[in-house]
């Protein structure tokens, strides 16, 4: 039986939005390197491959921490499990701002990823705790929308700060934002989860049981693979290589390229809640998930395989490609459909681990394919994302069960 924390609606919405602000911050930090590529390569003496690996360090700890983060949410107070990661994020951002080479830069990204690993899980757990189950897909979409807005803030709006203060001072400012958020979370989030085992006397057997339950479920792996494939355009392109791709292949200015990449995040922001609402209304998951893969493949192929497109068409294709990545957010509704309350946070962490693996894989992979940075090499790197989207369209048709259940509340 699903049990929900009973709070006034206004307070529930406030807590959800406050938690989602952590996700907004995390996404802004995650993609901030996309508008700093030239400065980072110059100041830290990096090649395209080196930049890809350094940026990818964010995803290594983010990936490793997903299941532990979920387990911590299943066993400790929400407030505590949010505040500490926010402070780790702030520390990593400060370390990154002092970097003069790949080692310290990678350490900063490593710490940022470790702290950020808790953000998306936190928002979905709060949504599951405080709102009715039939709204979860919509709330997952809204969560992704807020994440996309955070990513947009880490792109074009960051440029004036970069131009005026430089990337080091800008990163230090982001660290201050994380500290303020930690203070607000500590002061405002005080509810306790209904299905949480607080400070269990024998946590190890319980933890191992939760992990075994997840990894022994074939659907968990299939849905995770789908989520990874659908996130490839955002992690590999929008988060790092999209701006230099548009500058090189389409001969756009830095500001024009960053503005167009922001359209991918806008498409994701608008598409995620809409897709969640449609899926909940129709009680179908598979067809919307498959359409996201195939529509994204068509839209992204237009961008990747051309060298001359009208600005409006280029922007429209990027917007649609971003909107198609909404399937990644809907995959978390599938996870919830198939998870028990006691393992929900860990299951969400497992699926989100697959999402961030996309960054760890595609950022250095595309960086290696880009090589000398010619237009042809940039397009070769983009073809990897096209292949990922094709696979993402096929997985729901042949591997994902259409299970939509709204369990009774207690």
Coordinates of C-alpha atoms in Angstrom, one line a residue:
X1 CA 0.0 0.0 0.0
X2 CA 1.3 3.4 -0.9
X3 CA 1.4 5.8 2.0
X4 CA 1.6 9.5 1.5
X5 CA 2.8 12.3 3.9
X6 CA -0.2 14.5 4.7
X7 CA 0.7 18.1 4.5
X8 CA -1.3 21.2 3.3
X9 CA -1.1 21.5 -0.5
X10 CA 0.6 24.9 -0.4
X11 CA 3.3 23.6 1.9
X12 CA 3.8 20.5 -0.3
X13 CA 4.2 22.6 -3.4
X14 CA 6.7 24.9 -1.6
X15 CA 8.8 21.9 -0.4
X16 CA 8.7 20.4 -3.9
X17 CA 9.8 23.6 -5.6
X18 CA 12.6 24.2 -3.0
X19 CA 13.9 20.7 -3.6
X20 CA 13.7 21.2 -7.4
X21 CA 15.8 24.3 -7.0
X22 CA 18.7 22.0 -6.0
X23 CA 18.1 20.2 -9.3
X24 CA 18.1 23.5 -11.2
X25 CA 21.4 24.4 -9.6
X26 CA 22.9 21.0 -10.3
X27 CA 21.9 21.1 -13.9
X28 CA 23.4 24.6 -14.3
X29 CA 26.7 23.5 -12.9
X30 CA 26.6 20.3 -15.0
X31 CA 26.3 22.1 -18.3
X32 CA 28.3 25.2 -17.5
X33 CA 31.4 23.8 -19.2
X34 CA 29.6 23.9 -22.5
X35 CA 29.9 27.7 -22.6
X36 CA 33.5 27.7 -21.2
X37 CA 35.1 25.2 -23.6
X38 CA 37.4 27.8 -25.2
X39 CA 38.5 29.4 -21.9
X40 CA 39.0 26.0 -20.2
X41 CA 41.0 24.6 -23.1
X42 CA 43.2 27.7 -23.1
X43 CA 43.6 28.3 -19.4
X44 CA 44.1 24.6 -18.4
X45 CA 46.0 23.6 -21.6
X46 CA 43.6 20.9 -22.6
X47 CA 42.9 19.1 -25.9
X48 CA 39.3 18.3 -27.0
X49 CA 39.8 14.8 -25.6
X50 CA 41.2 16.1 -22.3
X51 CA 38.3 18.5 -21.9
X52 CA 35.9 15.6 -22.6
X53 CA 37.5 13.5 -19.9
X54 CA 37.7 16.3 -17.4
X55 CA 34.1 17.3 -17.9
X56 CA 33.2 13.6 -17.8
X57 CA 34.6 13.2 -14.3
X58 CA 31.4 14.9 -13.1
X59 CA 29.4 11.9 -14.3
X60 CA 31.7 9.3 -12.8
X61 CA 30.9 10.1 -9.2
X62 CA 27.4 11.1 -10.1
X63 CA 26.9 7.6 -11.6
X64 CA 28.6 5.7 -8.7
X65 CA 26.5 7.6 -6.1
X66 CA 23.1 7.0 -7.6
X67 CA 22.1 3.8 -5.8
X68 CA 23.8 4.9 -2.5
X69 CA 21.9 8.1 -2.7
X70 CA 18.6 6.3 -3.2
X71 CA 19.4 4.0 -0.2
X72 CA 20.1 7.0 2.0
X73 CA 16.8 8.6 1.1
X74 CA 15.1 5.3 2.0
X75 CA 16.7 5.3 5.4
X76 CA 17.3 8.9 6.6
X77 CA 15.6 12.3 6.8
X78 CA 15.1 14.0 3.5
X79 CA 16.5 17.3 4.8
X80 CA 19.8 15.8 6.0
X81 CA 20.3 13.9 2.7
X82 CA 19.9 17.1 0.7
X83 CA 21.9 19.6 2.8
X84 CA 25.2 17.6 2.9
X85 CA 25.3 17.0 -0.9
X86 CA 24.6 20.7 -1.5
X87 CA 27.6 21.6 0.6
X88 CA 29.8 19.1 -1.3
X89 CA 28.6 20.7 -4.5
X90 CA 29.7 24.1 -3.3
X91 CA 33.1 22.7 -2.3
X92 CA 33.6 21.1 -5.7
X93 CA 32.7 24.3 -7.5
X94 CA 35.2 26.3 -5.4
X95 CA 37.9 23.7 -6.1
X96 CA 37.2 23.9 -9.8
X97 CA 37.5 27.7 -9.8
X98 CA 41.1 27.3 -8.5
X99 CA 42.1 24.8 -11.1
X100 CA 45.2 25.5 -13.3
X101 CA 45.4 22.0 -14.8
X102 CA 43.4 18.9 -15.6
X103 CA 44.1 17.3 -12.1
X104 CA 42.5 19.9 -9.9
X105 CA 39.8 20.6 -12.5
X106 CA 38.9 16.9 -12.6
X107 CA 38.8 16.8 -8.7
X108 CA 36.4 19.8 -8.7
X109 CA 34.1 18.1 -11.3
X110 CA 34.4 14.8 -9.2
X111 CA 33.1 16.6 -6.1
X112 CA 30.4 18.4 -8.0
X113 CA 29.1 15.1 -9.4
X114 CA 29.1 13.4 -6.0
X115 CA 27.0 16.2 -4.5
X116 CA 24.7 16.6 -7.5
X117 CA 23.9 12.9 -7.5
X118 CA 21.2 13.5 -4.9
X119 CA 19.3 16.3 -6.7
X120 CA 17.0 14.5 -9.1
X121 CA 16.3 11.6 -6.7
X122 CA 15.4 14.2 -4.0
X123 CA 12.8 15.9 -6.2
X124 CA 11.1 12.7 -7.3
X125 CA 11.1 11.3 -3.7
X126 CA 9.4 14.5 -2.5
X127 CA 6.9 14.3 -5.3
X128 CA 6.2 10.7 -4.4
X129 CA 5.9 11.5 -0.7
X130 CA 3.7 14.5 -0.9
X131 CA 1.4 14.0 -3.9
X132 CA -1.1 11.4 -5.1
X133 CA 0.4 8.6 -7.2
X134 CA -1.7 9.4 -10.3
X135 CA 0.2 12.7 -10.6
X136 CA 3.7 11.2 -10.5
X137 CA 4.4 11.1 -14.3
X138 CA 3.2 14.7 -14.6
X139 CA 5.4 15.7 -11.6
X140 CA 8.4 13.8 -13.0
X141 CA 7.9 15.8 -16.2
X142 CA 7.7 19.1 -14.2
X143 CA 10.8 18.0 -12.4
X144 CA 12.6 17.6 -15.7
X145 CA 11.2 20.9 -16.8
X146 CA 12.8 22.6 -13.8
X147 CA 16.0 20.8 -14.5
X148 CA 16.0 22.0 -18.1
X149 CA 15.5 25.6 -16.9
X150 CA 18.5 25.1 -14.7
X151 CA 20.5 23.9 -17.6
X152 CA 19.3 26.9 -19.7
X153 CA 20.6 29.2 -16.9
X154 CA 23.9 27.4 -17.2
X155 CA 24.1 28.3 -20.9
X156 CA 23.3 31.7 -22.4
X157 CA 22.4 33.6 -19.2
X158 CA 25.8 32.7 -17.8
X159 CA 27.6 34.4 -20.7
X160 CA 27.4 38.0 -19.3
X161 CA 28.9 36.8 -16.0
X162 CA 31.7 34.9 -17.9
X163 CA 32.5 37.9 -20.1
X164 CA 32.5 40.4 -17.2
X165 CA 34.1 38.3 -14.3
X166 CA 35.7 35.3 -16.0
X167 CA 34.9 31.7 -15.5
X168 CA 36.7 31.4 -12.1
X169 CA 34.7 34.1 -10.4
X170 CA 31.5 32.8 -12.0
X171 CA 32.1 29.4 -10.5
X172 CA 32.8 30.9 -7.1
X173 CA 29.4 32.7 -7.4
X174 CA 27.7 29.4 -8.1
X175 CA 29.3 28.0 -5.0
X176 CA 27.7 30.8 -3.0
X177 CA 24.3 29.9 -4.5
X178 CA 24.7 26.3 -3.3
X179 CA 25.4 27.4 0.3
X180 CA 22.3 29.7 0.3
X181 CA 20.2 26.8 -0.9
X182 CA 21.6 24.5 1.8
X183 CA 20.5 27.0 4.5
X184 CA 17.0 27.2 3.0
X185 CA 16.6 23.5 2.9
X186 CA 17.8 23.1 6.5
X187 CA 15.3 25.7 7.6
X188 CA 12.3 24.7 5.6
X189 CA 12.1 20.9 5.0
X190 CA 11.2 19.1 8.2
X191 CA 8.8 16.3 7.3
X192 CA 9.6 12.6 7.8
X193 CA 9.0 9.9 5.1
X194 CA 6.3 7.3 5.8
X195 CA 8.3 4.3 4.5
X196 CA 11.7 5.2 5.7
X197 CA 13.7 3.1 8.1
X198 CA 15.5 5.7 10.2
X199 CA 18.9 4.5 11.5
X200 CA 18.1 0.8 11.2
X201 CA 19.9 -1.4 13.7
X202 CA 21.0 -3.8 11.0
X203 CA 21.2 -1.7 7.8
X204 CA 23.6 -3.9 5.7
X205 CA 21.2 -6.8 5.1
X206 CA 18.4 -4.4 4.3
X207 CA 20.6 -2.5 1.9
X208 CA 21.8 -5.6 0.1
X209 CA 18.2 -6.9 -0.1
X210 CA 17.2 -3.6 -1.8
X211 CA 20.0 -3.8 -4.3
X212 CA 19.4 -7.4 -5.1
X213 CA 15.7 -6.7 -5.7
X214 CA 16.6 -4.0 -8.2
X215 CA 19.4 -5.7 -10.2
X216 CA 17.5 -9.0 -10.5
X217 CA 14.6 -7.2 -12.2
X218 CA 15.0 -7.4 -16.1
X219 CA 12.7 -4.4 -16.6
X220 CA 15.0 -2.3 -14.4
X221 CA 17.9 -2.9 -16.8
X222 CA 15.8 -2.4 -19.9
X223 CA 14.2 0.9 -18.8
X224 CA 17.7 2.1 -17.6
X225 CA 19.2 1.4 -21.1
X226 CA 16.3 3.3 -22.7
X227 CA 16.9 6.3 -20.3
X228 CA 20.6 6.3 -21.1
X229 CA 20.0 6.3 -24.9
X230 CA 17.4 9.1 -24.7
X231 CA 19.7 11.3 -22.6
X232 CA 22.6 11.0 -25.0
X233 CA 21.7 14.2 -27.0
X234 CA 21.5 16.3 -23.8
X235 CA 24.6 14.8 -22.1
X236 CA 26.8 14.4 -25.1
X237 CA 25.7 17.4 -27.2
X238 CA 23.8 20.0 -25.3
X239 CA 25.9 19.7 -22.2
X240 CA 29.3 20.0 -23.8
X241 CA 29.9 19.7 -27.6
X242 CA 26.8 21.4 -29.0
X243 CA 28.1 25.0 -28.8
X244 CA 31.5 24.2 -30.5
X245 CA 29.6 22.0 -33.0
X246 CA 27.4 24.8 -34.2
X247 CA 30.3 27.3 -34.2
X248 CA 32.4 24.9 -36.4
X249 CA 29.8 23.3 -38.7
X250 CA 27.4 26.2 -39.1
X251 CA 29.9 29.0 -38.6
X252 CA 27.8 30.7 -35.8
X253 CA 29.1 33.1 -33.2
X254 CA 29.5 31.9 -29.6
X255 CA 26.4 33.7 -28.5
X256 CA 24.3 32.4 -31.4
X257 CA 25.4 28.9 -30.8
X258 CA 24.7 29.0 -27.0
X259 CA 21.2 30.5 -27.7
X260 CA 20.4 27.7 -30.1
X261 CA 21.5 25.1 -27.6
X262 CA 19.3 26.6 -25.0
X263 CA 16.4 25.7 -27.3
X264 CA 17.1 22.0 -26.7
X265 CA 16.7 22.6 -23.0
X266 CA 13.5 24.7 -23.6
X267 CA 12.1 21.8 -25.7
X268 CA 12.9 19.4 -22.9
X269 CA 11.4 21.8 -20.3
X270 CA 8.1 22.1 -22.2
X271 CA 7.9 18.5 -23.5
X272 CA 8.5 16.7 -20.2
X273 CA 5.3 17.7 -18.3
X274 CA 3.3 17.5 -21.5
X275 CA 4.5 13.9 -22.2
X276 CA 3.9 12.9 -18.5
X277 CA 0.3 14.3 -18.6
X278 CA -0.5 12.6 -21.9
X279 CA 1.0 9.3 -20.6
X280 CA -1.0 9.5 -17.4
X281 CA -4.2 10.4 -19.2
X282 CA -3.9 7.7 -21.8
X283 CA -2.4 5.2 -19.3
X284 CA 0.2 4.2 -21.9
X285 CA 3.9 4.3 -21.6
X286 CA 5.4 2.3 -24.5
X287 CA 4.1 4.3 -27.5
X288 CA 5.1 7.7 -26.1
X289 CA 8.5 6.3 -25.1
X290 CA 9.1 4.9 -28.6
X291 CA 8.0 8.0 -30.4
X292 CA 10.4 10.1 -28.4
X293 CA 13.3 8.0 -29.7
X294 CA 12.3 8.1 -33.4
X295 CA 11.2 11.8 -33.4
X296 CA 14.4 12.7 -31.7
X297 CA 16.4 10.7 -34.3
X298 CA 14.8 12.5 -37.2
X299 CA 15.2 16.0 -35.7
X300 CA 18.8 15.5 -34.6
X301 CA 19.8 14.0 -37.9
X302 CA 18.8 17.2 -39.7
X303 CA 21.1 19.1 -37.4
X304 CA 24.0 16.6 -37.5
X305 CA 24.1 15.7 -41.2
X306 CA 23.7 19.2 -42.7
X307 CA 26.0 22.1 -42.8
X308 CA 23.6 24.8 -44.0
X309 CA 20.2 25.3 -42.6
X310 CA 18.1 28.5 -42.1
X311 CA 18.4 29.7 -38.5
X312 CA 14.7 29.1 -37.8
X313 CA 14.8 25.6 -39.1
X314 CA 18.0 24.8 -37.2
X315 CA 16.4 26.2 -34.0
X316 CA 13.2 24.2 -34.6
X317 CA 15.1 20.9 -35.1
X318 CA 17.1 21.5 -31.9
X319 CA 13.9 22.4 -30.0
X320 CA 12.2 19.1 -31.2
X321 CA 15.3 17.1 -30.5
X322 CA 15.3 18.4 -26.9
X323 CA 11.6 17.8 -26.5
X324 CA 12.1 14.2 -27.7
X325 CA 14.4 13.6 -24.8
X326 CA 11.4 14.0 -22.5
X327 CA 11.1 10.2 -22.8
X328 CA 13.9 10.1 -20.2
X329 CA 11.7 11.8 -17.7
X330 CA 8.8 9.5 -18.5
X331 CA 11.1 6.4 -17.9
X332 CA 11.0 7.3 -14.1
X333 CA 7.2 6.9 -14.2
X334 CA 7.8 3.3 -15.5
X335 CA 10.2 2.8 -12.6
X336 CA 7.6 3.9 -10.1
X337 CA 5.0 1.7 -11.7
X338 CA 7.2 -1.3 -11.1
X339 CA 8.7 -0.5 -7.7
X340 CA 7.6 -1.1 -4.1
X341 CA 7.5 2.0 -1.7
X342 CA 10.4 0.5 0.3
X343 CA 12.8 0.4 -2.7
X344 CA 11.5 3.3 -4.8
X345 CA 14.3 5.7 -4.0
X346 CA 17.0 3.1 -4.8
X347 CA 15.2 2.1 -8.0
X348 CA 15.0 5.8 -9.1
X349 CA 18.7 6.0 -8.3
X350 CA 19.5 3.0 -10.4
X351 CA 17.6 4.5 -13.4
X352 CA 19.2 7.9 -12.9
X353 CA 22.6 6.2 -12.8
X354 CA 21.9 5.0 -16.3
X355 CA 21.0 8.5 -17.4
X356 CA 24.3 10.0 -16.1
X357 CA 26.3 7.1 -17.6
X358 CA 25.3 8.8 -20.9
X359 CA 27.5 11.8 -20.0
X360 CA 30.4 9.6 -18.9
X361 CA 30.3 7.7 -22.2
X362 CA 29.3 10.2 -24.8
X363 CA 31.3 13.3 -23.7
X364 CA 34.7 11.6 -24.0
X365 CA 33.6 9.4 -27.0
X366 CA 32.5 12.4 -29.0
X367 CA 35.6 14.3 -27.9
X368 CA 37.8 11.5 -29.2
X369 CA 35.9 11.4 -32.6
X370 CA 36.1 15.2 -33.0
X371 CA 39.9 14.9 -33.1
X372 CA 41.3 18.0 -34.8
X373 CA 38.0 19.8 -34.6
X374 CA 37.1 19.8 -38.3
X375 CA 33.5 20.0 -39.5
X376 CA 33.6 16.4 -40.8
X377 CA 34.9 15.1 -37.5
X378 CA 32.3 17.0 -35.5
X379 CA 29.6 15.4 -37.7
X380 CA 31.1 12.0 -37.1
X381 CA 30.9 12.5 -33.4
X382 CA 27.2 13.5 -33.7
X383 CA 26.4 10.3 -35.6
X384 CA 26.9 8.4 -32.3
X385 CA 24.0 10.2 -30.9
X386 CA 21.8 9.4 -33.9
X387 CA 22.6 5.7 -33.3
X388 CA 21.7 6.0 -29.7
X389 CA 18.3 7.5 -30.5
X390 CA 17.5 4.8 -33.0
X391 CA 18.1 2.2 -30.2
X392 CA 16.0 4.3 -27.8
X393 CA 13.1 4.1 -30.2
X394 CA 13.3 0.3 -30.6
X395 CA 13.7 -0.6 -26.9
X396 CA 10.1 0.3 -25.8
X397 CA 8.6 -1.6 -28.7
X398 CA 10.4 -4.8 -27.9
X399 CA 11.5 -4.6 -24.3
X400 CA 9.3 -2.4 -22.0
X401 CA 6.0 -3.6 -20.5
X402 CA 3.1 -1.2 -20.6
X403 CA 2.4 -1.3 -16.9
X404 CA 0.6 1.7 -15.5
X405 CA -0.7 1.3 -12.0
X406 CA -2.0 3.9 -9.5
X407 CA -1.8 2.0 -6.2
X408 CA -4.3 2.7 -3.4
X409 CA -3.3 5.1 -0.8
X410 CA -3.2 4.3 2.9

